[in-house]
Short mmCIF file of C-alpha atoms and ligand atoms in Angstrom, two decimals:
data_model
loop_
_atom_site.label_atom_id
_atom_site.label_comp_id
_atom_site.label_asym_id
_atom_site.label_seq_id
_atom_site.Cartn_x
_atom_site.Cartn_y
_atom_site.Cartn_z
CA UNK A 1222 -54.62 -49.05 16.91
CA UNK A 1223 -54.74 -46.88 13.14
CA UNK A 1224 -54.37 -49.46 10.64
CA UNK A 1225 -50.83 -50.49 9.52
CA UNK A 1226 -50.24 -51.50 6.24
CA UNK A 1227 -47.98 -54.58 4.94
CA UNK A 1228 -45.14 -51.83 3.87
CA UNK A 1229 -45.01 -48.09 3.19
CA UNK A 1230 -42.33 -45.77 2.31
CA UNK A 1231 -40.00 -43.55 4.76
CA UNK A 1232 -39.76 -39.83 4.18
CA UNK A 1233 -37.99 -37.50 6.29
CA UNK A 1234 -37.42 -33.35 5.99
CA UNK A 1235 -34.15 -34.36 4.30
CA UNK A 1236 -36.29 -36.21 1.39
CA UNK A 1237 -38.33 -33.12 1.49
CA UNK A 1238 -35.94 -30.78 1.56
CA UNK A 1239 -33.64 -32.50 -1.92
CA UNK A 1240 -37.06 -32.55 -3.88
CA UNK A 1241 -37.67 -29.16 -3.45
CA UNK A 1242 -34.32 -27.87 -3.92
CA UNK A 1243 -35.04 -29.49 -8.00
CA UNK A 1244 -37.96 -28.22 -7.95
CA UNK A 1245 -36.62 -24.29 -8.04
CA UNK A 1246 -33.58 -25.30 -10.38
CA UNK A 1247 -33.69 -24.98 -14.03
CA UNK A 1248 -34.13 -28.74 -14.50
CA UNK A 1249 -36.59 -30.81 -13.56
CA UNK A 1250 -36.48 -33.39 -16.01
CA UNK A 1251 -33.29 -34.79 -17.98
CA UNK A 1252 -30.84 -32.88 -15.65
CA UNK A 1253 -28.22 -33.72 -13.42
CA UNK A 1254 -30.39 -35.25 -10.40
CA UNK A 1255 -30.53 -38.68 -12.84
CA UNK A 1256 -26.47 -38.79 -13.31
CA UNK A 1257 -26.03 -38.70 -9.50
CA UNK A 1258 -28.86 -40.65 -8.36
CA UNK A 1259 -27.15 -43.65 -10.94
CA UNK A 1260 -23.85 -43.10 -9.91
CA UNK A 1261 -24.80 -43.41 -5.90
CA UNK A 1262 -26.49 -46.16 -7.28
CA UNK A 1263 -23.92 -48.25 -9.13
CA UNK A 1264 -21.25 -47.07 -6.38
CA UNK A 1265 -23.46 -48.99 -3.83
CA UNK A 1266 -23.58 -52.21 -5.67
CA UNK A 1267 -20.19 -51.93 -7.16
CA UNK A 1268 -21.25 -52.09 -10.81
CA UNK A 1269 -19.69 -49.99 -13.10
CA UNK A 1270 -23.34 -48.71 -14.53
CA UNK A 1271 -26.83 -47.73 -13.83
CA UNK A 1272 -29.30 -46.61 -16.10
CA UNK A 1273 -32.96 -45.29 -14.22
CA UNK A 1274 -36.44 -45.69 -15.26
CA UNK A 1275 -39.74 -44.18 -14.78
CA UNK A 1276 -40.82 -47.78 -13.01
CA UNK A 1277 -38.92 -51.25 -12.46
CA UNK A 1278 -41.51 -52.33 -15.28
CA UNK A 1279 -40.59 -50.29 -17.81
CA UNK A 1280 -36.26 -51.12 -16.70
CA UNK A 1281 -37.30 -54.62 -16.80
CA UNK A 1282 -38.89 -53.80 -20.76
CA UNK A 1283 -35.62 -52.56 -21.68
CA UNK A 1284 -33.88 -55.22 -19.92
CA UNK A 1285 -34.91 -57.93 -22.01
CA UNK A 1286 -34.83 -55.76 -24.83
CA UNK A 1287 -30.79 -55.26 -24.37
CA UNK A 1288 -30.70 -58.85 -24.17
CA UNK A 1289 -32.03 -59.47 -27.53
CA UNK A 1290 -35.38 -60.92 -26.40
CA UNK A 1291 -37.80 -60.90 -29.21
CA UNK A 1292 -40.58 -62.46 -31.13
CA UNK A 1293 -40.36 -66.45 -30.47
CA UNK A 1294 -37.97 -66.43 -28.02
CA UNK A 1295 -38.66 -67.93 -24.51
CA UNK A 1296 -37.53 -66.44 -21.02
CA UNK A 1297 -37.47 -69.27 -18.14
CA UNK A 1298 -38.68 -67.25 -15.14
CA UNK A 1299 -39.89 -68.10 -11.50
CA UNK A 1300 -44.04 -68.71 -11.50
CA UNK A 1301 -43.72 -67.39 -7.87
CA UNK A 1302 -43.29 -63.74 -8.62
CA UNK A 1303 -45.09 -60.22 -9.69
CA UNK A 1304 -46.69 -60.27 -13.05
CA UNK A 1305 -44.60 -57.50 -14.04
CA UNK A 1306 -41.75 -60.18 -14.53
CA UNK A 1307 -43.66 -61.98 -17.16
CA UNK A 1308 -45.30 -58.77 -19.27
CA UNK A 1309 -42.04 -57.52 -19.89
CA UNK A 1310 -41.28 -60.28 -21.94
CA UNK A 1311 -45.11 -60.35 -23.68
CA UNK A 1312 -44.63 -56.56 -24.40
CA UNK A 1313 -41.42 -58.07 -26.86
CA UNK A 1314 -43.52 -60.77 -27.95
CA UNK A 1315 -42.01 -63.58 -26.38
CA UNK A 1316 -42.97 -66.04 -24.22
CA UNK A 1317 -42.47 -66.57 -20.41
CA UNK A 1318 -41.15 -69.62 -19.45
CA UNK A 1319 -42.36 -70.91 -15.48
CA UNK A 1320 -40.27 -72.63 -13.57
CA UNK A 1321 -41.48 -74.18 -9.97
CA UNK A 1322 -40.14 -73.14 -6.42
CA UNK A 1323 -38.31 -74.33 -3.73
CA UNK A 1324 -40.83 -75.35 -1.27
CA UNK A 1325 -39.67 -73.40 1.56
CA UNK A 1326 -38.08 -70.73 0.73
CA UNK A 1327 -40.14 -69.42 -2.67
CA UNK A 1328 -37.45 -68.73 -4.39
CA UNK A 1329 -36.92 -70.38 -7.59
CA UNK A 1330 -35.97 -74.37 -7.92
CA UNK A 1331 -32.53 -73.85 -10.39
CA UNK A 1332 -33.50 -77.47 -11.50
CA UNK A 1333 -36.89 -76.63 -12.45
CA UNK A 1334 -35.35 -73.90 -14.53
CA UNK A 1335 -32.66 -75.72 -16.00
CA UNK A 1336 -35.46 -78.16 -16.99
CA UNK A 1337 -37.64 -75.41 -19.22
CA UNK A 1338 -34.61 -74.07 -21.33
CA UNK A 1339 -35.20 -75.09 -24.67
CA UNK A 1340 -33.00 -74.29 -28.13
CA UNK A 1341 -35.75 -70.74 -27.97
CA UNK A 1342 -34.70 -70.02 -24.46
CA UNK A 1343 -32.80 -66.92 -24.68
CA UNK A 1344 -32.38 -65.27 -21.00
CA UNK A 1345 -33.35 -67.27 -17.64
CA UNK A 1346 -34.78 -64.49 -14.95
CA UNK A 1347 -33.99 -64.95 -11.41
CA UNK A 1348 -36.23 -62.87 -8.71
CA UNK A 1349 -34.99 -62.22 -4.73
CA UNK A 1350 -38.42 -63.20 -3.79
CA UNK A 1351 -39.29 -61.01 -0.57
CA UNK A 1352 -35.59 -59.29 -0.32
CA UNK A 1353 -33.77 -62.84 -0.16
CA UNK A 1354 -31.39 -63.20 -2.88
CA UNK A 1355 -32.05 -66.58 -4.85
CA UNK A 1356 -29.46 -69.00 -6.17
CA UNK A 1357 -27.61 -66.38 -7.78
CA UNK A 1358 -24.36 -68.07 -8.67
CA UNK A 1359 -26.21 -71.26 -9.64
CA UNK A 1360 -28.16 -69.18 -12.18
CA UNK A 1361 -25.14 -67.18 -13.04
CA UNK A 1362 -23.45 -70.76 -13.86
CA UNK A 1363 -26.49 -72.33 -15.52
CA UNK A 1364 -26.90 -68.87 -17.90
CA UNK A 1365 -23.21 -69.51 -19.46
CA UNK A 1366 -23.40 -73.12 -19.42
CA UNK A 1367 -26.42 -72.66 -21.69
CA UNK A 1368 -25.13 -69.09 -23.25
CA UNK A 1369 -28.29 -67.25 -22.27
CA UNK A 1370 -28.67 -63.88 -20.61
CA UNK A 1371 -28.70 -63.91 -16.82
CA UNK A 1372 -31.05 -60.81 -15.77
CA UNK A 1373 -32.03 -60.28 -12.28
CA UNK A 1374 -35.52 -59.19 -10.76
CA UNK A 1375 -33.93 -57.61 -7.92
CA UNK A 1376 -36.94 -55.40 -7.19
CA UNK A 1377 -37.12 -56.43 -3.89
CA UNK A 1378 -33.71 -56.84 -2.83
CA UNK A 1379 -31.98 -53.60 -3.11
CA UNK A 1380 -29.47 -53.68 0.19
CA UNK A 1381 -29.80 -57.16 0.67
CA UNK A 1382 -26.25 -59.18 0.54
CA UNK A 1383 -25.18 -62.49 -1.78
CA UNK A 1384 -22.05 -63.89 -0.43
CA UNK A 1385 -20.96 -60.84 1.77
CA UNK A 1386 -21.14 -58.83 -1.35
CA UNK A 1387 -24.27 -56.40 -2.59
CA UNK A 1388 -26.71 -57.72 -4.89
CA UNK A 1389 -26.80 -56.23 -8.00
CA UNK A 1390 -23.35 -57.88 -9.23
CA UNK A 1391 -24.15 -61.22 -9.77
CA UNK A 1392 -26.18 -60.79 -13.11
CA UNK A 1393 -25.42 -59.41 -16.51
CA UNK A 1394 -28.32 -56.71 -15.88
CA UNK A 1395 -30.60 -56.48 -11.99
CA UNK A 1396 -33.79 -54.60 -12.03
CA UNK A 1397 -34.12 -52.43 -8.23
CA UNK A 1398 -37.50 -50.78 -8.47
CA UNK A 1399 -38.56 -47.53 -6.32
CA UNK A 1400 -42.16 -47.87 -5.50
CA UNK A 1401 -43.28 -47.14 -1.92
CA UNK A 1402 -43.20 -50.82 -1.01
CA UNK A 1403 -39.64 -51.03 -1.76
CA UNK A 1404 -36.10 -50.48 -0.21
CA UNK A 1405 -36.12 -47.03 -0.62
CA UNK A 1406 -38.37 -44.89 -3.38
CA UNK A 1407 -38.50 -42.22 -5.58
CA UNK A 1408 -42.83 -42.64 -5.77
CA UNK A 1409 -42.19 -44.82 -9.12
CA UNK A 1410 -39.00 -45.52 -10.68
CA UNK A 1411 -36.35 -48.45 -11.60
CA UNK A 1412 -33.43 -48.57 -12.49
CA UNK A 1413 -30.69 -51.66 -14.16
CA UNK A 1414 -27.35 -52.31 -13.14
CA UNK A 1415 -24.81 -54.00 -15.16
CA UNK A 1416 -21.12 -54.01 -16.01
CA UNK A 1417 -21.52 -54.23 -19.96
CA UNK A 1418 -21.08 -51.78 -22.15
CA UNK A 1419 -23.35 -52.85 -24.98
CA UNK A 1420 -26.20 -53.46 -22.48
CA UNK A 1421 -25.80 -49.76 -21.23
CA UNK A 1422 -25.42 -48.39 -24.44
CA UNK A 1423 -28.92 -50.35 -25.39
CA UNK A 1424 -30.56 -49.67 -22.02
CA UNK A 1425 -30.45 -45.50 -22.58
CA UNK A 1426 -31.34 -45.33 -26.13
CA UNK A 1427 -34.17 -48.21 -25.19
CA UNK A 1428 -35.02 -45.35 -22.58
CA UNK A 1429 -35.61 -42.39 -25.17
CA UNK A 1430 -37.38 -43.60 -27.93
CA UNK A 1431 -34.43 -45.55 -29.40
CA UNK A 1432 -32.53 -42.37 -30.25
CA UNK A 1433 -28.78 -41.20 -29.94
CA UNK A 1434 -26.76 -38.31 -30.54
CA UNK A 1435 -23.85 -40.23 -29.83
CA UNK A 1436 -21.37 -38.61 -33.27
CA UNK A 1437 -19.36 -42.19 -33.08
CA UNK A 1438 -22.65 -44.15 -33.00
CA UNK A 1439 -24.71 -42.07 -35.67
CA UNK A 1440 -25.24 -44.15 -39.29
CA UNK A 1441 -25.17 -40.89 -41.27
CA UNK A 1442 -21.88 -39.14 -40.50
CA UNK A 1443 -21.61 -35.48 -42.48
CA UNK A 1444 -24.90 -34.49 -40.34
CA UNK A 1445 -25.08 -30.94 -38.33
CA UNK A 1446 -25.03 -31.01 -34.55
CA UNK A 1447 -28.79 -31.22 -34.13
CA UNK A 1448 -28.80 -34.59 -36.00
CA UNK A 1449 -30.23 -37.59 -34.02
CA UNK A 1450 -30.73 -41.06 -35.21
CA UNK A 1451 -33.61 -43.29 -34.02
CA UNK A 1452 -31.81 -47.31 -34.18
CA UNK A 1453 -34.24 -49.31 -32.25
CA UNK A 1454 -38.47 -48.71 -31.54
CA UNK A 1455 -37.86 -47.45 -27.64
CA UNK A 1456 -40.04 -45.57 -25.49
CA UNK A 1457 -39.87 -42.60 -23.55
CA UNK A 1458 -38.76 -44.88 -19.81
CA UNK A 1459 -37.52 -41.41 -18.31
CA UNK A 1460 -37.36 -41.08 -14.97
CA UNK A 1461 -37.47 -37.02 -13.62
CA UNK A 1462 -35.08 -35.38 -11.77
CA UNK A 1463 -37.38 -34.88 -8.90
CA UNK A 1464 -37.69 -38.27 -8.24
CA UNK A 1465 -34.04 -38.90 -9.13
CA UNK A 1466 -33.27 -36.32 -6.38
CA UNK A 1467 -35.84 -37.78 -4.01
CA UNK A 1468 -33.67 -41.22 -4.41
CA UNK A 1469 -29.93 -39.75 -3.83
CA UNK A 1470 -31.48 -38.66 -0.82
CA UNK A 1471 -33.02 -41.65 0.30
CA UNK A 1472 -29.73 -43.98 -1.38
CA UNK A 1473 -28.02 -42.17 2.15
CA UNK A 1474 -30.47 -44.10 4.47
CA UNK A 1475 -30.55 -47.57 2.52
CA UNK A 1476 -28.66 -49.59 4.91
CA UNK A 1477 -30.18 -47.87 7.86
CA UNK A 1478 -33.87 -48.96 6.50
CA UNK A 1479 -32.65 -52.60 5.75
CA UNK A 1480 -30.90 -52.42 9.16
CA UNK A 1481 -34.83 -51.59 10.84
CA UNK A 1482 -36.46 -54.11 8.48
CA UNK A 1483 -33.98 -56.82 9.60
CA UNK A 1484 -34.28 -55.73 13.82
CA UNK A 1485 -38.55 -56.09 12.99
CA UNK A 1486 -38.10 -59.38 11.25
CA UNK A 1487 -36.16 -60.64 13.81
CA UNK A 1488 -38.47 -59.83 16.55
CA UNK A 1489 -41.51 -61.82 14.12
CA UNK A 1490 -38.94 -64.32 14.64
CA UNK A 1491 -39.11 -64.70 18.66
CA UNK A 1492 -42.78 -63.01 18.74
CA UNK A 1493 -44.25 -66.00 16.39
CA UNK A 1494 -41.84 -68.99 16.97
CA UNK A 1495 -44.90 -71.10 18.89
CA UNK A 1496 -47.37 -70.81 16.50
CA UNK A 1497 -48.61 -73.28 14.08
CA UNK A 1498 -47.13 -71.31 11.43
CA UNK A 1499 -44.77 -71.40 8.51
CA UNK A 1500 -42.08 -68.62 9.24
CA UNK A 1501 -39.39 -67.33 6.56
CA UNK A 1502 -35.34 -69.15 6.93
CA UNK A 1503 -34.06 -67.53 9.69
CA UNK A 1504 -30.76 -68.27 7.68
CA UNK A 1505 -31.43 -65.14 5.57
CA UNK A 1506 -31.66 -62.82 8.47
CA UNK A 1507 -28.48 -61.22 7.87
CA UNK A 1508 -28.49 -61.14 4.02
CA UNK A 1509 -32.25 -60.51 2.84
CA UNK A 1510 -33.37 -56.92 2.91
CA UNK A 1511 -36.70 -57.75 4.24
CA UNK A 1512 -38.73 -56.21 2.00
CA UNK A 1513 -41.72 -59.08 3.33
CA UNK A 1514 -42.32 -61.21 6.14
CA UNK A 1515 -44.19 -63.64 4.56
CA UNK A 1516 -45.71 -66.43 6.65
CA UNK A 1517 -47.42 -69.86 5.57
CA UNK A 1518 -50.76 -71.11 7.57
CA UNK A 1519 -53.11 -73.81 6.62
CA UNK A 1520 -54.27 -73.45 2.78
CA UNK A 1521 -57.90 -74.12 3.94
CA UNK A 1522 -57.96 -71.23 6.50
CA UNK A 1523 -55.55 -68.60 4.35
CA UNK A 1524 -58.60 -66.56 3.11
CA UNK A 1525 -60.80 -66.51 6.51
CA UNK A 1526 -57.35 -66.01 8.57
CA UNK A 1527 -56.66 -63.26 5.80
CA UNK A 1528 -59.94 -61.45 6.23
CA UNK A 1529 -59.64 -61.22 10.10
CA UNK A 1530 -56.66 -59.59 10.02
CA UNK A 1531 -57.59 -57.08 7.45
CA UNK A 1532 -60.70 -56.60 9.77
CA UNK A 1533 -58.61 -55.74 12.47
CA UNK A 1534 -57.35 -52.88 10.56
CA UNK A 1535 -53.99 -55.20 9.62
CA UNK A 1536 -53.30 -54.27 5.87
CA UNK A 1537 -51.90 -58.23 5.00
CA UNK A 1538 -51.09 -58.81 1.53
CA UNK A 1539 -50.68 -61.97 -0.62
CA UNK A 1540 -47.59 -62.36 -2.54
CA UNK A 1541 -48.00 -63.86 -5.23
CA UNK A 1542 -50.73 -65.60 -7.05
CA UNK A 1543 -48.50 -67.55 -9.44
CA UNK A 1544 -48.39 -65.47 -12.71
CA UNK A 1545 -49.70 -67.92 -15.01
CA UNK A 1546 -52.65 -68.11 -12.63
CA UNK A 1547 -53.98 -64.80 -13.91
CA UNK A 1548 -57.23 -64.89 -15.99
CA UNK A 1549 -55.19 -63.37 -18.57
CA UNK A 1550 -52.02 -65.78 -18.69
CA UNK A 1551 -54.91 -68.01 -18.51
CA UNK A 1552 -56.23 -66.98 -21.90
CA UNK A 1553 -53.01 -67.19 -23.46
CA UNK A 1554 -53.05 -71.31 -22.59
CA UNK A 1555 -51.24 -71.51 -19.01
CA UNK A 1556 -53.19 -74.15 -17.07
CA UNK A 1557 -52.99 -75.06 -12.92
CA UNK A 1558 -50.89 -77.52 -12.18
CA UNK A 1559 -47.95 -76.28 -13.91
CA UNK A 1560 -45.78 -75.01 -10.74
CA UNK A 1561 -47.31 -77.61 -7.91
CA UNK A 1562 -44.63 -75.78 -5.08
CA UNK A 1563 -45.94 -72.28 -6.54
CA UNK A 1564 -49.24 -73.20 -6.27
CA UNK A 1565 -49.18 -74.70 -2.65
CA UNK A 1566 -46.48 -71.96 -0.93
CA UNK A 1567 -49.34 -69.40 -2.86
CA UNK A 1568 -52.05 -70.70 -1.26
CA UNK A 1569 -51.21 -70.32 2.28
CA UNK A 1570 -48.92 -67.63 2.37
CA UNK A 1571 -49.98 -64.13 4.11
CA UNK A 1572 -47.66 -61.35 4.08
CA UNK A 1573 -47.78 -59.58 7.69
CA UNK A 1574 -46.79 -55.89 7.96
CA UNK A 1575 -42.86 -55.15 8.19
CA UNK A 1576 -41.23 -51.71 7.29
CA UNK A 1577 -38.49 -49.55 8.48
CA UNK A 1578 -40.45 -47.25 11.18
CA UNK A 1579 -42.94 -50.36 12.07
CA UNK A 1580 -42.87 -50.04 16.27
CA UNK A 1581 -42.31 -52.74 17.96
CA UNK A 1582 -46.18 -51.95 19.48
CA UNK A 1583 -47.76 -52.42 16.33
CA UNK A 1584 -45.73 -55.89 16.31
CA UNK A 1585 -47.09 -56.94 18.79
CA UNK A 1586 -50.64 -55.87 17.84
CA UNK A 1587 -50.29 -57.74 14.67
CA UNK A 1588 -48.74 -61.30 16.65
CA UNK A 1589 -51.64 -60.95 18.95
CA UNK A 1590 -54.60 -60.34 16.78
CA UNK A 1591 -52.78 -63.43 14.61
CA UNK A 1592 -52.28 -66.13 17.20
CA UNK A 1593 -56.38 -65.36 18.36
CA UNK A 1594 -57.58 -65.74 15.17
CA UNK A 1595 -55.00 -69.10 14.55
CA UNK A 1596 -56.86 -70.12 18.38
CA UNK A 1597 -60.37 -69.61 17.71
CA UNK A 1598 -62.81 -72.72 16.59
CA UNK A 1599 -64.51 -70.96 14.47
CA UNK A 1600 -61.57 -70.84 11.86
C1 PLP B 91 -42.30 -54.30 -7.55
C2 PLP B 91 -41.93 -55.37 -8.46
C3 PLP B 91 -41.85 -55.19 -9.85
C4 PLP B 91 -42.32 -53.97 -10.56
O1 PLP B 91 -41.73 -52.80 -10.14
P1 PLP B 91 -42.51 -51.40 -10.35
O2 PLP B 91 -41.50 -50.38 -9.98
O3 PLP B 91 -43.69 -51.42 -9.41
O4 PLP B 91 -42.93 -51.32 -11.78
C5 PLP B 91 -41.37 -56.24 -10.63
N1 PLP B 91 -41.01 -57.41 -10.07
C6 PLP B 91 -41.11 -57.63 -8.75
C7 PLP B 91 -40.65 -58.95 -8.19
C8 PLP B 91 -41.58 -56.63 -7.89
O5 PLP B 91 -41.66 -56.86 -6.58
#
């Protein structure tokens, strides 16, 4: 069996065929790709806008930037997650805020997080953890209660469904990103979804360099046409038009890939149900978009269980260390023992392959080779 890797992206001749068609247009960058690629976009999750980025890092940046996170201010965000979430709130000079898991089901604890909001606190950060939506309307409630900015890591839960509805509604800005890994990708890219204005208006001058053209937003009026105005200290967070292209085209087979994601996970579900194993909540079956199968074994055995698979050409991944776990969060004064759920669901959790074209042969290859090494005395 070739190795199989944890996830990896799905490309067809149609893919193929929409990048190339930008690629001999007169715009390859800044065109119209981006306009249509956001539109299919916020049509899917029924927001009224959707601005794109060159990576769900950089939308993430400029989604605590719109929300008026700055110097001094805290964001309360889940410890189990991908250290992107916390930068993006370093890179404005703020400080991220960890809040503790649910035991079971890694998404955030909405107690914990209520718990770390102080008067600095000004947006609380939830994050689908493997494609399964969190506690949205409990953070959604516990945001205006408090009068903080509700933003949404939804990197890993474009497709999935809160409440019968699409995610990407629920917060006052989501983050989808497009890397490989993801629902569906464009290579890199991001993008932010939200149904206020302001925000919008922030999150595409925040994109180039901080600048508009805008004549009703422009500070000095009797200015010729070329006039531009830099407000705020943005970036350039473009994405191209050959990866916007590259994403309309893949937007078309969204629910089709969550739809092969959800049939694999739910033959992991019969395929692993007698081993001595944690397993994901079945409950989410029908609204996570699967982007991991992540299972729990023994903390003591993770690593050699970890490296067997791997030498059985099984690309397993770990999600996540617990940010402030990193040498470098480290340095800033995190210590262990902050997030004791975090901590434990870290240390024994093993992301097994799952992606849209896995077969169910290479399932099976991956249940055996696990429930031998689970078997052997040697472990
Ligand atoms: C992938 C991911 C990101 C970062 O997205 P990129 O597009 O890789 O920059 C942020 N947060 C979470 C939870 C992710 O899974």
């Amino acid at each position: 069996m070739a190795f199989i890797p944890y996830s990896r992206q799905t490309i067809g001749e149609d893919d193929i065929r929409a990048v190339t068609k930008v690629l001999r247009s007169p715009f390859i960058t800044q065109g119209p790709a981006i306009k249509e690629f956001e539109s299919a976009i916020a049509r899917y999750c029924g927001a009224r806008y959707a601005v794109a980025f060159s990576n769900g890092t950089t939308a993430l940046h400029a989604a605590y930037a719109a929300a008026g996170v700055g110097k001094g201010d805290e964001v309360v965000m889940p410890a189990l997650t991908f250290a992107a979430t916390g930068n993006a709130a370093l890179y404005l000079g703020a400080k991220p805020v960890f809040a503790d898991s649910d035991a079971e089901t890694g998404n955030v604890d909405v107690r914990a997080v209520e718990k770390k909001i102080t008067r600095r606190t000004k947006a609380i950060v939830g994050v689908d953890y493997a494609g399964a939506p969190a506690d949205l309307t409990a953070l959604r409630a516990l945001a205006r209660k408090q009068k903080l900015v509700f933003i949404e890591d939804g990197a890993q839960s474009l497709g999935a469904r809160y409440k019968g509805r699409p995610v990407g509604m629920q917060a006052d800005m989501t983050m989808f990103s497009f890397h490989p890994v993801k629902s569906i990708t464009t290579g890199e890219g991001g993008v932010i979804v939200t149904n206020n204005k302001k925000y919008f208006e922030l999150l595409m001058m925040f994109r180039t360099h901080g600048m508009t053209k805008d004549p009703k937003k422009l500070r000095d009026k009797k200015k010729a046409a070329w006039h531009q105005e830099m407000h705020v200290l943005g970036n350039n967070y473009r994405l191209t038009d050959i990866q916007a292209a590259l994403g309309v085209s893949q937007m078309k087979k969204l629910d089709r890939f969550v739809a092969q994601r959800r049939a694999a996970a739910e033959r992991y579900f019969s395929l692993l149900k007698t081993l001595p194993i944690a397993l994901p909540q079945r409950s989410t079956l029908k609204s996570s978009a699967w982007h991991l199968f992540v299972v729990r074994v023994d903390p003591r055995t993770r690593d050699r269980v970890f490296t067997q698979l791997r030498g059985k050409g099984i690309g397993v991944q770990v999600h996540y260390l617990p940010v402030y776990l990193h040498p470098y969060y480290r340095s800033l004064g995190y210590k262990k023992g902050l997030c004791p759920r975090a901590e434990t669901f870290a240390a024994g959790c093993i992301s097994i392959p799952l992606f849209p074209n896995i077969t169910p042969k290479e399932q099976a290859f991956v249940v055996r080779a696990l429930t031998a090494i689970l078997a052997s005395k040697s472990l």
